[in-house]
Amino acid sequence: MKKMILTVVLLSLMSNMNGQSRFSKQEFSINGFRNPSIGVEYRYHQVSVHAGYYTTAFKNGEYTNFYKAGVTYYYMPVGKKENPSSFYSSLSYAKGINGDYKDKDAFINEFGFRWMVWKGLNLRLGVATLIAKGESPKINPTPGISYSFLF
């Protein structure tokens, strides 16, 4: 894990060696599906905060729901758009709403790629690890769809 974090930091630093970021200064996103949550996100340069509702199926046909808030770091921009596609890493706090996780505190660590499809429309694909006391760690894919407004 330490090697992975160090690699992400080094790649990020190398991608910004000229001192300028290719990311827009600010962005507000409405997230319509699961990644980072069904809610809102505000990004300033390469760091964002998000809050909303998160749902996942650890068991087939049985959904577990959480309130979720956290921070995301965007790095290694791809493409020449005003707001380029990029990789991201995220750490979130989650509070279980139902099922085995009802009223439990959890942490979610996620890595993935955000593809800026058209104007503000973007799709995400990541992998998340959820850790909660008394539960085994869960790893699952985290697709998402959002629309972003740049300013």
Tab-separated table of C-alpha atoms in Angstrom, residues 35-117:
chain	number	residue	atom	x	y	z
A	35	ASN	CA	-18.982	7.391	-7.717
A	36	PRO	CA	-17.946	9.175	-5.571
A	37	SER	CA	-21.544	9.296	-4.278
A	38	ILE	CA	-25.026	10.259	-5.438
A	39	GLY	CA	-24.647	13.894	-4.473
A	40	VAL	CA	-22.379	16.851	-5.112
A	41	GLU	CA	-18.668	17.508	-5.464
A	42	TYR	CA	-16.618	20.708	-5.463
A	43	ARG	CA	-13.090	20.715	-6.905
A	44	TYR	CA	-10.452	23.440	-6.484
A	45	HIS	CA	-7.485	22.810	-8.795
A	46	GLN	CA	-6.729	19.103	-8.204
A	47	VAL	CA	-8.466	18.506	-4.845
A	48	SER	CA	-12.192	18.029	-4.347
A	49	VAL	CA	-14.638	17.383	-1.533
A	50	HIS	CA	-17.815	15.363	-2.020
A	51	ALA	CA	-20.902	14.440	-0.030
A	52	GLY	CA	-23.939	12.318	-0.707
A	53	TYR	CA	-25.473	8.873	-0.660
A	54	TYR	CA	-23.634	5.671	-1.612
A	55	THR	CA	-25.220	2.328	-2.447
A	56	THR	CA	-23.587	-1.005	-3.220
A	57	ALA	CA	-24.481	-4.706	-3.378
A	58	PHE	CA	-22.094	-6.828	-1.337
A	59	LYS	CA	-24.548	-9.725	-1.697
A	60	ASN	CA	-26.470	-10.470	-4.884
A	61	GLY	CA	-29.747	-8.507	-4.871
A	62	GLU	CA	-29.184	-7.039	-1.394
A	63	TYR	CA	-28.227	-3.358	-1.347
A	64	THR	CA	-26.298	-1.729	1.465
A	65	ASN	CA	-26.588	2.055	1.733
A	66	PHE	CA	-24.348	4.700	3.285
A	67	TYR	CA	-24.046	8.410	3.766
A	68	LYS	CA	-20.634	9.321	2.356
A	69	ALA	CA	-18.277	12.332	2.445
A	70	GLY	CA	-14.630	12.628	1.532
A	71	VAL	CA	-11.792	14.123	-0.464
A	72	THR	CA	-10.438	13.252	-3.907
A	73	TYR	CA	-7.131	14.068	-5.575
A	74	TYR	CA	-6.981	14.211	-9.406
A	75	TYR	CA	-3.677	13.584	-11.197
A	76	MET	CA	-2.053	12.591	-14.493
A	77	PRO	CA	-4.395	14.513	-16.835
A	78	VAL	CA	-5.066	12.921	-20.230
A	79	GLY	CA	-6.136	14.824	-23.343
A	80	LYS	CA	-6.216	18.475	-24.324
A	81	LYS	CA	-9.720	19.491	-23.195
A	82	GLU	CA	-10.304	22.466	-20.887
A	83	ASN	CA	-10.976	19.942	-18.135
A	84	PRO	CA	-9.028	16.807	-19.092
A	85	SER	CA	-9.745	13.207	-18.221
A	86	SER	CA	-7.572	12.010	-15.350
A	87	PHE	CA	-6.824	9.439	-12.732
A	88	TYR	CA	-8.024	9.992	-9.162
A	89	SER	CA	-7.544	8.729	-5.621
A	90	SER	CA	-10.129	9.234	-2.932
A	91	LEU	CA	-10.611	8.685	0.791
A	92	SER	CA	-14.082	8.890	2.318
A	93	TYR	CA	-15.923	8.447	5.587
A	94	ALA	CA	-19.178	6.507	5.325
A	95	LYS	CA	-22.006	5.875	7.797
A	96	GLY	CA	-24.110	2.749	7.282
A	97	ILE	CA	-27.849	3.239	6.849
A	98	ASN	CA	-29.119	-0.353	6.644
A	99	GLY	CA	-28.260	-4.055	6.722
A	100	ASP	CA	-25.085	-5.349	8.351
A	101	TYR	CA	-23.627	-1.834	8.297
A	102	LYS	CA	-26.539	-0.014	9.977
A	103	ASP	CA	-25.081	2.789	12.171
A	104	LYS	CA	-21.509	1.563	11.553
A	105	ASP	CA	-18.652	3.899	10.678
A	106	ALA	CA	-16.634	2.926	7.616
A	107	PHE	CA	-13.804	4.232	5.471
A	108	ILE	CA	-13.620	3.873	1.705
A	109	ASN	CA	-10.380	4.147	-0.253
A	110	GLU	CA	-10.732	4.353	-4.021
A	111	PHE	CA	-8.593	4.585	-7.155
A	112	GLY	CA	-9.857	5.061	-10.684
A	113	PHE	CA	-10.138	7.022	-13.923
A	114	ARG	CA	-12.532	9.847	-14.819
A	115	TRP	CA	-13.250	10.161	-18.534
A	116	MET	CA	-14.508	13.578	-19.657
A	117	VAL	CA	-16.838	12.434	-22.426
